[in-house]
Every structure is written in C-alpha cells, then in structure tokens.
Amino acid sequence: MLQILQLTPGDLDVAYAVLERAAEMRVKRDQALAEYVARRTAGLTVQGITSWLKGSFSK
C-alpha cells in the first residue's frame, strides 16, 4: 500500500501526529464548549434566583 501511494514510513508518522493533534484540539474544543454552557446555565440560574428573591421580598 505504501508503494502504491508512494509514501514513506516517515509520512505515516507525520499523518499520525496530525491526527493525534486534531483529536487533542477536538477534546479542548469540547471542554471549552462544556465550560461555556455551564457558565451560561449557572448565570441563568443565578438570574432566575435573583429575580425570584427580588419578587418575593418586594411584596
């Protein structure tokens, strides 16, 4: 297969390194997205609680 594609074992090492780096980047992106969603959700929860408390004590 390597001969057909005219690849060397070094080319495969580079390809594996690129795929590994891409996987690491995906993990970091997914973690960042999860953290963003958690922050937004926590913010909305705090806003909801604050609004409820404000409404409860203003009566």
PDBQT receptor file of N, H, CA, C and O in Angstrom, charges set to zero:
ATOM      1  N   MET A   1       0.832  -1.192   0.000  1.00  0.00    +0.000 N 
ATOM      2  CA  MET A   1       0.000   0.000   0.000  1.00  0.00    +0.000 C 
ATOM      3  C   MET A   1       0.871   1.249   0.000  1.00  0.00    +0.000 C 
ATOM      4  O   MET A   1       0.597   2.200  -0.732  1.00  0.00    +0.000 OA
ATOM      5  N   LEU A   2       1.924   1.248   0.822  1.00  0.00    +0.000 N 
ATOM      6  H   LEU A   2       2.146   0.475   1.416  1.00  0.00    +0.000 HD
ATOM      7  CA  LEU A   2       2.815   2.407   0.860  1.00  0.00    +0.000 C 
ATOM      8  C   LEU A   2       3.455   2.642  -0.501  1.00  0.00    +0.000 C 
ATOM      9  O   LEU A   2       3.644   3.785  -0.917  1.00  0.00    +0.000 OA
ATOM     10  N   GLN A   3       3.787   1.557  -1.188  1.00  0.00    +0.000 N 
ATOM     11  H   GLN A   3       3.634   0.629  -0.850  1.00  0.00    +0.000 HD
ATOM     12  CA  GLN A   3       4.420   1.699  -2.501  1.00  0.00    +0.000 C 
ATOM     13  C   GLN A   3       3.443   2.275  -3.522  1.00  0.00    +0.000 C 
ATOM     14  O   GLN A   3       3.830   3.084  -4.366  1.00  0.00    +0.000 OA
ATOM     15  N   ILE A   4       2.205   1.870  -3.450  1.00  0.00    +0.000 N 
ATOM     16  H   ILE A   4       1.891   1.213  -2.764  1.00  0.00    +0.000 HD
ATOM     17  CA  ILE A   4       1.201   2.374  -4.385  1.00  0.00    +0.000 C 
ATOM     18  C   ILE A   4       1.010   3.872  -4.191  1.00  0.00    +0.000 C 
ATOM     19  O   ILE A   4       0.933   4.622  -5.164  1.00  0.00    +0.000 OA
ATOM     20  N   LEU A   5       0.933   4.309  -2.944  1.00  0.00    +0.000 N 
ATOM     21  H   LEU A   5       0.995   3.700  -2.153  1.00  0.00    +0.000 HD
ATOM     22  CA  LEU A   5       0.719   5.719  -2.642  1.00  0.00    +0.000 C 
ATOM     23  C   LEU A   5       2.017   6.514  -2.637  1.00  0.00    +0.000 C 
ATOM     24  O   LEU A   5       2.002   7.737  -2.493  1.00  0.00    +0.000 OA
ATOM     25  N   GLN A   6       3.123   5.829  -2.793  1.00  0.00    +0.000 N 
ATOM     26  H   GLN A   6       3.135   4.836  -2.911  1.00  0.00    +0.000 HD
ATOM     27  CA  GLN A   6       4.458   6.433  -2.772  1.00  0.00    +0.000 C 
ATOM     28  C   GLN A   6       4.704   7.181  -1.458  1.00  0.00    +0.000 C 
ATOM     29  O   GLN A   6       5.212   8.302  -1.443  1.00  0.00    +0.000 OA
ATOM     30  N   LEU A   7       4.332   6.534  -0.375  1.00  0.00    +0.000 N 
ATOM     31  H   LEU A   7       3.919   5.624  -0.387  1.00  0.00    +0.000 HD
ATOM     32  CA  LEU A   7       4.539   7.102   0.950  1.00  0.00    +0.000 C 
ATOM     33  C   LEU A   7       5.713   6.408   1.623  1.00  0.00    +0.000 C 
ATOM     34  O   LEU A   7       6.039   5.261   1.315  1.00  0.00    +0.000 OA
ATOM     35  N   THR A   8       6.330   7.111   2.532  1.00  0.00    +0.000 N 
ATOM     36  H   THR A   8       6.065   8.042   2.782  1.00  0.00    +0.000 HD
ATOM     37  CA  THR A   8       7.401   6.522   3.336  1.00  0.00    +0.000 C 
ATOM     38  C   THR A   8       6.874   6.354   4.757  1.00  0.00    +0.000 C 
ATOM     39  O   THR A   8       5.879   6.977   5.128  1.00  0.00    +0.000 OA
ATOM     40  N   PRO A   9       7.531   5.522   5.547  1.00  0.00    +0.000 N 
ATOM     41  CA  PRO A   9       7.108   5.391   6.946  1.00  0.00    +0.000 C 
ATOM     42  C   PRO A   9       7.114   6.736   7.677  1.00  0.00    +0.000 C 
ATOM     43  O   PRO A   9       6.304   6.943   8.581  1.00  0.00    +0.000 OA
ATOM     44  N   GLY A  10       7.996   7.638   7.310  1.00  0.00    +0.000 N 
ATOM     45  H   GLY A  10       8.654   7.470   6.576  1.00  0.00    +0.000 HD
ATOM     46  CA  GLY A  10       8.027   8.970   7.915  1.00  0.00    +0.000 C 
ATOM     47  C   GLY A  10       6.755   9.746   7.627  1.00  0.00    +0.000 C 
ATOM     48  O   GLY A  10       6.274  10.499   8.474  1.00  0.00    +0.000 OA
ATOM     49  N   ASP A  11       6.208   9.561   6.431  1.00  0.00    +0.000 N 
ATOM     50  H   ASP A  11       6.598   8.948   5.743  1.00  0.00    +0.000 HD
ATOM     51  CA  ASP A  11       4.946  10.223   6.088  1.00  0.00    +0.000 C 
ATOM     52  C   ASP A  11       3.815   9.751   7.003  1.00  0.00    +0.000 C 
ATOM     53  O   ASP A  11       2.959  10.537   7.408  1.00  0.00    +0.000 OA
ATOM     54  N   LEU A  12       3.828   8.463   7.318  1.00  0.00    +0.000 N 
ATOM     55  H   LEU A  12       4.524   7.825   6.989  1.00  0.00    +0.000 HD
ATOM     56  CA  LEU A  12       2.802   7.935   8.215  1.00  0.00    +0.000 C 
ATOM     57  C   LEU A  12       2.960   8.505   9.618  1.00  0.00    +0.000 C 
ATOM     58  O   LEU A  12       1.969   8.786  10.292  1.00  0.00    +0.000 OA
ATOM     59  N   ASP A  13       4.201   8.677  10.059  1.00  0.00    +0.000 N 
ATOM     60  H   ASP A  13       5.006   8.449   9.511  1.00  0.00    +0.000 HD
ATOM     61  CA  ASP A  13       4.436   9.282  11.373  1.00  0.00    +0.000 C 
ATOM     62  C   ASP A  13       3.860  10.691  11.422  1.00  0.00    +0.000 C 
ATOM     63  O   ASP A  13       3.245  11.085  12.413  1.00  0.00    +0.000 OA
ATOM     64  N   VAL A  14       4.060  11.443  10.352  1.00  0.00    +0.000 N 
ATOM     65  H   VAL A  14       4.560  11.123   9.547  1.00  0.00    +0.000 HD
ATOM     66  CA  VAL A  14       3.524  12.805  10.286  1.00  0.00    +0.000 C 
ATOM     67  C   VAL A  14       1.995  12.762  10.300  1.00  0.00    +0.000 C 
ATOM     68  O   VAL A  14       1.352  13.547  10.998  1.00  0.00    +0.000 OA
ATOM     69  N   ALA A  15       1.426  11.853   9.535  1.00  0.00    +0.000 N 
ATOM     70  H   ALA A  15       1.948  11.216   8.968  1.00  0.00    +0.000 HD
ATOM     71  CA  ALA A  15      -0.035  11.736   9.482  1.00  0.00    +0.000 C 
ATOM     72  C   ALA A  15      -0.600  11.369  10.855  1.00  0.00    +0.000 C 
ATOM     73  O   ALA A  15      -1.607  11.931  11.283  1.00  0.00    +0.000 OA
ATOM     74  N   TYR A  16       0.041  10.436  11.538  1.00  0.00    +0.000 N 
ATOM     75  H   TYR A  16       0.860   9.979  11.190  1.00  0.00    +0.000 HD
ATOM     76  CA  TYR A  16      -0.415  10.062  12.882  1.00  0.00    +0.000 C 
ATOM     77  C   TYR A  16      -0.313  11.240  13.839  1.00  0.00    +0.000 C 
ATOM     78  O   TYR A  16      -1.209  11.456  14.655  1.00  0.00    +0.000 OA
ATOM     79  N   ALA A  17       0.770  12.003  13.748  1.00  0.00    +0.000 N 
ATOM     80  H   ALA A  17       1.499  11.828  13.086  1.00  0.00    +0.000 HD
ATOM     81  CA  ALA A  17       0.948  13.169  14.617  1.00  0.00    +0.000 C 
ATOM     82  C   ALA A  17      -0.145  14.206  14.359  1.00  0.00    +0.000 C 
ATOM     83  O   ALA A  17      -0.678  14.803  15.295  1.00  0.00    +0.000 OA
ATOM     84  N   VAL A  18      -0.472  14.411  13.091  1.00  0.00    +0.000 N 
ATOM     85  H   VAL A  18      -0.039  13.926  12.331  1.00  0.00    +0.000 HD
ATOM     86  CA  VAL A  18      -1.528  15.372  12.738  1.00  0.00    +0.000 C 
ATOM     87  C   VAL A  18      -2.875  14.898  13.274  1.00  0.00    +0.000 C 
ATOM     88  O   VAL A  18      -3.638  15.688  13.829  1.00  0.00    +0.000 OA
ATOM     89  N   LEU A  19      -3.166  13.615  13.108  1.00  0.00    +0.000 N 
ATOM     90  H   LEU A  19      -2.546  12.973  12.657  1.00  0.00    +0.000 HD
ATOM     91  CA  LEU A  19      -4.434  13.076  13.611  1.00  0.00    +0.000 C 
ATOM     92  C   LEU A  19      -4.508  13.151  15.133  1.00  0.00    +0.000 C 
ATOM     93  O   LEU A  19      -5.564  13.444  15.694  1.00  0.00    +0.000 OA
ATOM     94  N   GLU A  20      -3.391  12.886  15.798  1.00  0.00    +0.000 N 
ATOM     95  H   GLU A  20      -2.533  12.647  15.342  1.00  0.00    +0.000 HD
ATOM     96  CA  GLU A  20      -3.358  12.975  17.256  1.00  0.00    +0.000 C 
ATOM     97  C   GLU A  20      -3.589  14.411  17.716  1.00  0.00    +0.000 C 
ATOM     98  O   GLU A  20      -4.330  14.655  18.669  1.00  0.00    +0.000 OA
ATOM     99  N   ARG A  21      -2.954  15.350  17.037  1.00  0.00    +0.000 N 
ATOM    100  H   ARG A  21      -2.352  15.152  16.264  1.00  0.00    +0.000 HD
ATOM    101  CA  ARG A  21      -3.119  16.768  17.391  1.00  0.00    +0.000 C 
ATOM    102  C   ARG A  21      -4.561  17.214  17.148  1.00  0.00    +0.000 C 
ATOM    103  O   ARG A  21      -5.125  17.963  17.946  1.00  0.00    +0.000 OA
ATOM    104  N   ALA A  22      -5.149  16.758  16.060  1.00  0.00    +0.000 N 
ATOM    105  H   ALA A  22      -4.691  16.150  15.411  1.00  0.00    +0.000 HD
ATOM    106  CA  ALA A  22      -6.544  17.097  15.764  1.00  0.00    +0.000 C 
ATOM    107  C   ALA A  22      -7.468  16.550  16.850  1.00  0.00    +0.000 C 
ATOM    108  O   ALA A  22      -8.421  17.221  17.246  1.00  0.00    +0.000 OA
ATOM    109  N   ALA A  23      -7.196  15.347  17.328  1.00  0.00    +0.000 N 
ATOM    110  H   ALA A  23      -6.422  14.802  17.006  1.00  0.00    +0.000 HD
ATOM    111  CA  ALA A  23      -8.009  14.763  18.399  1.00  0.00    +0.000 C 
ATOM    112  C   ALA A  23      -7.867  15.580  19.680  1.00  0.00    +0.000 C 
ATOM    113  O   ALA A  23      -8.853  15.813  20.378  1.00  0.00    +0.000 OA
ATOM    114  N   GLU A  24      -6.645  16.017  19.994  1.00  0.00    +0.000 N 
ATOM    115  H   GLU A  24      -5.844  15.827  19.427  1.00  0.00    +0.000 HD
ATOM    116  CA  GLU A  24      -6.424  16.849  21.178  1.00  0.00    +0.000 C 
ATOM    117  C   GLU A  24      -7.179  18.171  21.058  1.00  0.00    +0.000 C 
ATOM    118  O   GLU A  24      -7.767  18.649  22.028  1.00  0.00    +0.000 OA
ATOM    119  N   MET A  25      -7.158  18.754  19.868  1.00  0.00    +0.000 N 
ATOM    120  H   MET A  25      -6.680  18.366  19.080  1.00  0.00    +0.000 HD
ATOM    121  CA  MET A  25      -7.857  20.020  19.648  1.00  0.00    +0.000 C 
ATOM    122  C   MET A  25      -9.363  19.837  19.811  1.00  0.00    +0.000 C 
ATOM    123  O   MET A  25     -10.040  20.704  20.364  1.00  0.00    +0.000 OA
ATOM    124  N   ARG A  26      -9.894  18.694  19.325  1.00  0.00    +0.000 N 
ATOM    125  H   ARG A  26      -9.344  17.990  18.876  1.00  0.00    +0.000 HD
ATOM    126  CA  ARG A  26     -11.323  18.412  19.483  1.00  0.00    +0.000 C 
ATOM    127  C   ARG A  26     -11.696  18.301  20.957  1.00  0.00    +0.000 C 
ATOM    128  O   ARG A  26     -12.727  18.820  21.385  1.00  0.00    +0.000 OA
ATOM    129  N   VAL A  27     -10.849  17.620  21.730  1.00  0.00    +0.000 N 
ATOM    130  H   VAL A  27     -10.012  17.199  21.382  1.00  0.00    +0.000 HD
ATOM    131  CA  VAL A  27     -11.116  17.467  23.163  1.00  0.00    +0.000 C 
ATOM    132  C   VAL A  27     -11.129  18.834  23.836  1.00  0.00    +0.000 C 
ATOM    133  O   VAL A  27     -12.017  19.124  24.638  1.00  0.00    +0.000 OA
ATOM    134  N   LYS A  28     -10.145  19.679  23.513  1.00  0.00    +0.000 N 
ATOM    135  H   LYS A  28      -9.424  19.444  22.862  1.00  0.00    +0.000 HD
ATOM    136  CA  LYS A  28     -10.081  21.017  24.111  1.00  0.00    +0.000 C 
ATOM    137  C   LYS A  28     -11.289  21.852  23.706  1.00  0.00    +0.000 C 
ATOM    138  O   LYS A  28     -11.846  22.582  24.526  1.00  0.00    +0.000 OA
ATOM    139  N   ARG A  29     -11.692  21.745  22.444  1.00  0.00    +0.000 N 
ATOM    140  H   ARG A  29     -11.239  21.152  21.778  1.00  0.00    +0.000 HD
ATOM    141  CA  ARG A  29     -12.859  22.497  21.971  1.00  0.00    +0.000 C 
ATOM    142  C   ARG A  29     -14.122  22.034  22.693  1.00  0.00    +0.000 C 
ATOM    143  O   ARG A  29     -14.945  22.851  23.105  1.00  0.00    +0.000 OA
ATOM    144  N   ASP A  30     -14.267  20.720  22.843  1.00  0.00    +0.000 N 
ATOM    145  H   ASP A  30     -13.599  20.056  22.508  1.00  0.00    +0.000 HD
ATOM    146  CA  ASP A  30     -15.437  20.183  23.541  1.00  0.00    +0.000 C 
ATOM    147  C   ASP A  30     -15.455  20.612  25.005  1.00  0.00    +0.000 C 
ATOM    148  O   ASP A  30     -16.513  20.925  25.551  1.00  0.00    +0.000 OA
ATOM    149  N   GLN A  31     -14.276  20.625  25.641  1.00  0.00    +0.000 N 
ATOM    150  H   GLN A  31     -13.417  20.371  25.198  1.00  0.00    +0.000 HD
ATOM    151  CA  GLN A  31     -14.194  21.070  27.035  1.00  0.00    +0.000 C 
ATOM    152  C   GLN A  31     -14.558  22.546  27.150  1.00  0.00    +0.000 C 
ATOM    153  O   GLN A  31     -15.282  22.944  28.062  1.00  0.00    +0.000 OA
ATOM    154  N   ALA A  32     -14.054  23.350  26.225  1.00  0.00    +0.000 N 
ATOM    155  H   ALA A  32     -13.466  23.027  25.484  1.00  0.00    +0.000 HD
ATOM    156  CA  ALA A  32     -14.356  24.784  26.249  1.00  0.00    +0.000 C 
ATOM    157  C   ALA A  32     -15.853  25.016  26.052  1.00  0.00    +0.000 C 
ATOM    158  O   ALA A  32     -16.442  25.871  26.713  1.00  0.00    +0.000 OA
ATOM    159  N   LEU A  33     -16.457  24.270  25.161  1.00  0.00    +0.000 N 
ATOM    160  H   LEU A  33     -15.979  23.575  24.624  1.00  0.00    +0.000 HD
ATOM    161  CA  LEU A  33     -17.899  24.399  24.931  1.00  0.00    +0.000 C 
ATOM    162  C   LEU A  33     -18.684  23.994  26.178  1.00  0.00    +0.000 C 
ATOM    163  O   LEU A  33     -19.641  24.670  26.556  1.00  0.00    +0.000 OA
ATOM    164  N   ALA A  34     -18.285  22.901  26.813  1.00  0.00    +0.000 N 
ATOM    165  H   ALA A  34     -17.508  22.352  26.506  1.00  0.00    +0.000 HD
ATOM    166  CA  ALA A  34     -18.970  22.457  28.031  1.00  0.00    +0.000 C 
ATOM    167  C   ALA A  34     -18.842  23.503  29.133  1.00  0.00    +0.000 C 
ATOM    168  O   ALA A  34     -19.806  23.767  29.853  1.00  0.00    +0.000 OA
ATOM    169  N   GLU A  35     -17.661  24.096  29.269  1.00  0.00    +0.000 N 
ATOM    170  H   GLU A  35     -16.879  23.881  28.684  1.00  0.00    +0.000 HD
ATOM    171  CA  GLU A  35     -17.459  25.134  30.283  1.00  0.00    +0.000 C 
ATOM    172  C   GLU A  35     -18.301  26.372  29.976  1.00  0.00    +0.000 C 
ATOM    173  O   GLU A  35     -18.876  26.976  30.882  1.00  0.00    +0.000 OA
ATOM    174  N   TYR A  36     -18.373  26.748  28.706  1.00  0.00    +0.000 N 
ATOM    175  H   TYR A  36     -17.906  26.258  27.970  1.00  0.00    +0.000 HD
ATOM    176  CA  TYR A  36     -19.182  27.899  28.301  1.00  0.00    +0.000 C 
ATOM    177  C   TYR A  36     -20.656  27.658  28.629  1.00  0.00    +0.000 C 
ATOM    178  O   TYR A  36     -21.328  28.520  29.195  1.00  0.00    +0.000 OA
ATOM    179  N   VAL A  37     -21.140  26.484  28.266  1.00  0.00    +0.000 N 
ATOM    180  H   VAL A  37     -20.595  25.784  27.806  1.00  0.00    +0.000 HD
ATOM    181  CA  VAL A  37     -22.545  26.160  28.528  1.00  0.00    +0.000 C 
ATOM    182  C   VAL A  37     -22.811  26.141  30.033  1.00  0.00    +0.000 C 
ATOM    183  O   VAL A  37     -23.855  26.608  30.487  1.00  0.00    +0.000 OA
ATOM    184  N   ALA A  38     -21.869  25.603  30.802  1.00  0.00    +0.000 N 
ATOM    185  H   ALA A  38     -21.021  25.224  30.432  1.00  0.00    +0.000 HD
ATOM    186  CA  ALA A  38     -22.038  25.574  32.261  1.00  0.00    +0.000 C 
ATOM    187  C   ALA A  38     -22.088  26.990  32.826  1.00  0.00    +0.000 C 
ATOM    188  O   ALA A  38     -22.903  27.286  33.700  1.00  0.00    +0.000 OA
ATOM    189  N   ARG A  39     -21.211  27.867  32.323  1.00  0.00    +0.000 N 
ATOM    190  H   ARG A  39     -20.549  27.627  31.613  1.00  0.00    +0.000 HD
ATOM    191  CA  ARG A  39     -21.222  29.259  32.797  1.00  0.00    +0.000 C 
ATOM    192  C   ARG A  39     -22.535  29.940  32.445  1.00  0.00    +0.000 C 
ATOM    193  O   ARG A  39     -23.121  30.633  33.277  1.00  0.00    +0.000 OA
ATOM    194  N   ARG A  40     -22.997  29.745  31.219  1.00  0.00    +0.000 N 
ATOM    195  H   ARG A  40     -22.521  29.182  30.544  1.00  0.00    +0.000 HD
ATOM    196  CA  ARG A  40     -24.254  30.373  30.797  1.00  0.00    +0.000 C 
ATOM    197  C   ARG A  40     -25.421  29.832  31.609  1.00  0.00    +0.000 C 
ATOM    198  O   ARG A  40     -26.295  30.595  32.021  1.00  0.00    +0.000 OA
ATOM    199  N   THR A  41     -25.443  28.548  31.838  1.00  0.00    +0.000 N 
ATOM    200  H   THR A  41     -24.733  27.929  31.504  1.00  0.00    +0.000 HD
ATOM    201  CA  THR A  41     -26.518  27.933  32.606  1.00  0.00    +0.000 C 
ATOM    202  C   THR A  41     -26.487  28.426  34.042  1.00  0.00    +0.000 C 
ATOM    203  O   THR A  41     -27.529  28.749  34.612  1.00  0.00    +0.000 OA
ATOM    204  N   ALA A  42     -25.300  28.485  34.628  1.00  0.00    +0.000 N 
ATOM    205  H   ALA A  42     -24.454  28.222  34.165  1.00  0.00    +0.000 HD
ATOM    206  CA  ALA A  42     -25.176  28.974  36.003  1.00  0.00    +0.000 C 
ATOM    207  C   ALA A  42     -25.624  30.424  36.075  1.00  0.00    +0.000 C 
ATOM    208  O   ALA A  42     -26.299  30.822  37.025  1.00  0.00    +0.000 OA
ATOM    209  N   GLY A  43     -25.255  31.209  35.083  1.00  0.00    +0.000 N 
ATOM    210  H   GLY A  43     -24.707  30.886  34.311  1.00  0.00    +0.000 HD
ATOM    211  CA  GLY A  43     -25.669  32.609  35.049  1.00  0.00    +0.000 C 
ATOM    212  C   GLY A  43     -27.175  32.748  34.970  1.00  0.00    +0.000 C 
ATOM    213  O   GLY A  43     -27.763  33.591  35.647  1.00  0.00    +0.000 OA
ATOM    214  N   LEU A  44     -27.795  31.931  34.150  1.00  0.00    +0.000 N 
ATOM    215  H   LEU A  44     -27.316  31.246  33.599  1.00  0.00    +0.000 HD
ATOM    216  CA  LEU A  44     -29.250  31.990  34.029  1.00  0.00    +0.000 C 
ATOM    217  C   LEU A  44     -29.910  31.541  35.324  1.00  0.00    +0.000 C 
ATOM    218  O   LEU A  44     -30.929  32.098  35.731  1.00  0.00    +0.000 OA
ATOM    219  N   THR A  45     -29.338  30.548  35.963  1.00  0.00    +0.000 N 
ATOM    220  H   THR A  45     -28.510  30.095  35.633  1.00  0.00    +0.000 HD
ATOM    221  CA  THR A  45     -29.878  30.072  37.229  1.00  0.00    +0.000 C 
ATOM    222  C   THR A  45     -29.784  31.160  38.283  1.00  0.00    +0.000 C 
ATOM    223  O   THR A  45     -30.741  31.400  39.019  1.00  0.00    +0.000 OA
ATOM    224  N   VAL A  46     -28.634  31.821  38.359  1.00  0.00    +0.000 N 
ATOM    225  H   VAL A  46     -27.857  31.626  37.761  1.00  0.00    +0.000 HD
ATOM    226  CA  VAL A  46     -28.459  32.907  39.323  1.00  0.00    +0.000 C 
ATOM    227  C   VAL A  46     -29.431  34.033  39.015  1.00  0.00    +0.000 C 
ATOM    228  O   VAL A  46     -30.024  34.605  39.930  1.00  0.00    +0.000 OA
ATOM    229  N   GLN A  47     -29.601  34.358  37.745  1.00  0.00    +0.000 N 
ATOM    230  H   GLN A  47     -29.120  33.893  37.002  1.00  0.00    +0.000 HD
ATOM    231  CA  GLN A  47     -30.550  35.404  37.369  1.00  0.00    +0.000 C 
ATOM    232  C   GLN A  47     -31.967  35.020  37.777  1.00  0.00    +0.000 C 
ATOM    233  O   GLN A  47     -32.723  35.853  38.278  1.00  0.00    +0.000 OA
ATOM    234  N   GLY A  48     -32.319  33.771  37.563  1.00  0.00    +0.000 N 
ATOM    235  H   GLY A  48     -31.705  33.094  37.156  1.00  0.00    +0.000 HD
ATOM    236  CA  GLY A  48     -33.651  33.311  37.939  1.00  0.00    +0.000 C 
ATOM    237  C   GLY A  48     -33.876  33.383  39.437  1.00  0.00    +0.000 C 
ATOM    238  O   GLY A  48     -34.934  33.820  39.890  1.00  0.00    +0.000 OA
ATOM    239  N   ILE A  49     -32.883  32.954  40.212  1.00  0.00    +0.000 N 
ATOM    240  H   ILE A  49     -32.023  32.598  39.845  1.00  0.00    +0.000 HD
ATOM    241  CA  ILE A  49     -32.995  33.003  41.675  1.00  0.00    +0.000 C 
ATOM    242  C   ILE A  49     -33.075  34.447  42.147  1.00  0.00    +0.000 C 
ATOM    243  O   ILE A  49     -33.888  34.783  43.008  1.00  0.00    +0.000 OA
ATOM    244  N   THR A  50     -32.230  35.295  41.579  1.00  0.00    +0.000 N 
ATOM    245  H   THR A  50     -31.570  35.022  40.879  1.00  0.00    +0.000 HD
ATOM    246  CA  THR A  50     -32.232  36.711  41.956  1.00  0.00    +0.000 C 
ATOM    247  C   THR A  50     -33.585  37.340  41.662  1.00  0.00    +0.000 C 
ATOM    248  O   THR A  50     -34.123  38.089  42.478  1.00  0.00    +0.000 OA
ATOM    249  N   SER A  51     -34.123  37.034  40.505  1.00  0.00    +0.000 N 
ATOM    250  H   SER A  51     -33.686  36.426  39.843  1.00  0.00    +0.000 HD
ATOM    251  CA  SER A  51     -35.428  37.575  40.131  1.00  0.00    +0.000 C 
ATOM    252  C   SER A  51     -36.506  37.084  41.092  1.00  0.00    +0.000 C 
ATOM    253  O   SER A  51     -37.369  37.858  41.507  1.00  0.00    +0.000 OA
ATOM    254  N   TRP A  52     -36.460  35.811  41.445  1.00  0.00    +0.000 N 
ATOM    255  H   TRP A  52     -35.759  35.182  41.108  1.00  0.00    +0.000 HD
ATOM    256  CA  TRP A  52     -37.443  35.241  42.357  1.00  0.00    +0.000 C 
ATOM    257  C   TRP A  52     -37.332  35.892  43.733  1.00  0.00    +0.000 C 
ATOM    258  O   TRP A  52     -38.341  36.250  44.340  1.00  0.00    +0.000 OA
ATOM    259  N   LEU A  53     -36.091  36.043  44.225  1.00  0.00    +0.000 N 
ATOM    260  H   LEU A  53     -35.271  35.752  43.732  1.00  0.00    +0.000 HD
ATOM    261  CA  LEU A  53     -35.902  36.682  45.532  1.00  0.00    +0.000 C 
ATOM    262  C   LEU A  53     -36.386  38.124  45.516  1.00  0.00    +0.000 C 
ATOM    263  O   LEU A  53     -37.035  38.585  46.455  1.00  0.00    +0.000 OA
ATOM    264  N   LYS A  54     -36.068  38.818  44.451  1.00  0.00    +0.000 N 
ATOM    265  H   LYS A  54     -35.542  38.444  43.688  1.00  0.00    +0.000 HD
ATOM    266  CA  LYS A  54     -36.493  40.214  44.327  1.00  0.00    +0.000 C 
ATOM    267  C   LYS A  54     -38.017  40.300  44.364  1.00  0.00    +0.000 C 
ATOM    268  O   LYS A  54     -38.579  41.164  45.037  1.00  0.00    +0.000 OA
ATOM    269  N   GLY A  55     -38.670  39.418  43.654  1.00  0.00    +0.000 N 
ATOM    270  H   GLY A  55     -38.214  38.716  43.107  1.00  0.00    +0.000 HD
ATOM    271  CA  GLY A  55     -40.127  39.403  43.640  1.00  0.00    +0.000 C 
ATOM    272  C   GLY A  55     -40.715  39.003  44.982  1.00  0.00    +0.000 C 
ATOM    273  O   GLY A  55     -41.767  39.505  45.376  1.00  0.00    +0.000 OA
ATOM    274  N   SER A  56     -40.042  38.102  45.687  1.00  0.00    +0.000 N 
ATOM    275  H   SER A  56     -39.187  37.694  45.368  1.00  0.00    +0.000 HD
ATOM    276  CA  SER A  56     -40.540  37.629  46.982  1.00  0.00    +0.000 C 
ATOM    277  C   SER A  56     -40.436  38.692  48.059  1.00  0.00    +0.000 C 
ATOM    278  O   SER A  56     -41.333  38.815  48.893  1.00  0.00    +0.000 OA
ATOM    279  N   PHE A  57     -39.368  39.454  48.056  1.00  0.00    +0.000 N 
ATOM    280  H   PHE A  57     -38.639  39.354  47.379  1.00  0.00    +0.000 HD
ATOM    281  CA  PHE A  57     -39.152  40.435  49.116  1.00  0.00    +0.000 C 
ATOM    282  C   PHE A  57     -39.762  41.797  48.816  1.00  0.00    +0.000 C 
ATOM    283  O   PHE A  57     -39.843  42.643  49.707  1.00  0.00    +0.000 OA
ATOM    284  N   SER A  58     -40.184  42.020  47.600  1.00  0.00    +0.000 N 
ATOM    285  H   SER A  58     -40.118  41.332  46.876  1.00  0.00    +0.000 HD
ATOM    286  CA  SER A  58     -40.747  43.325  47.265  1.00  0.00    +0.000 C 
ATOM    287  C   SER A  58     -42.226  43.426  47.635  1.00  0.00    +0.000 C 
ATOM    288  O   SER A  58     -42.812  44.504  47.533  1.00  0.00    +0.000 OA
ATOM    289  N   LYS A  59     -42.828  42.335  48.056  1.00  0.00    +0.000 N 
ATOM    290  H   LYS A  59     -42.352  41.460  48.139  1.00  0.00    +0.000 HD
ATOM    291  CA  LYS A  59     -44.264  42.337  48.391  1.00  0.00    +0.000 C 
ATOM    292  C   LYS A  59     -44.530  42.925  49.734  1.00  0.00    +0.000 C 
ATOM    293  O   LYS A  59     -45.683  42.998  50.159  1.00  0.00    +0.000 OA
TER     294      LYS A  59
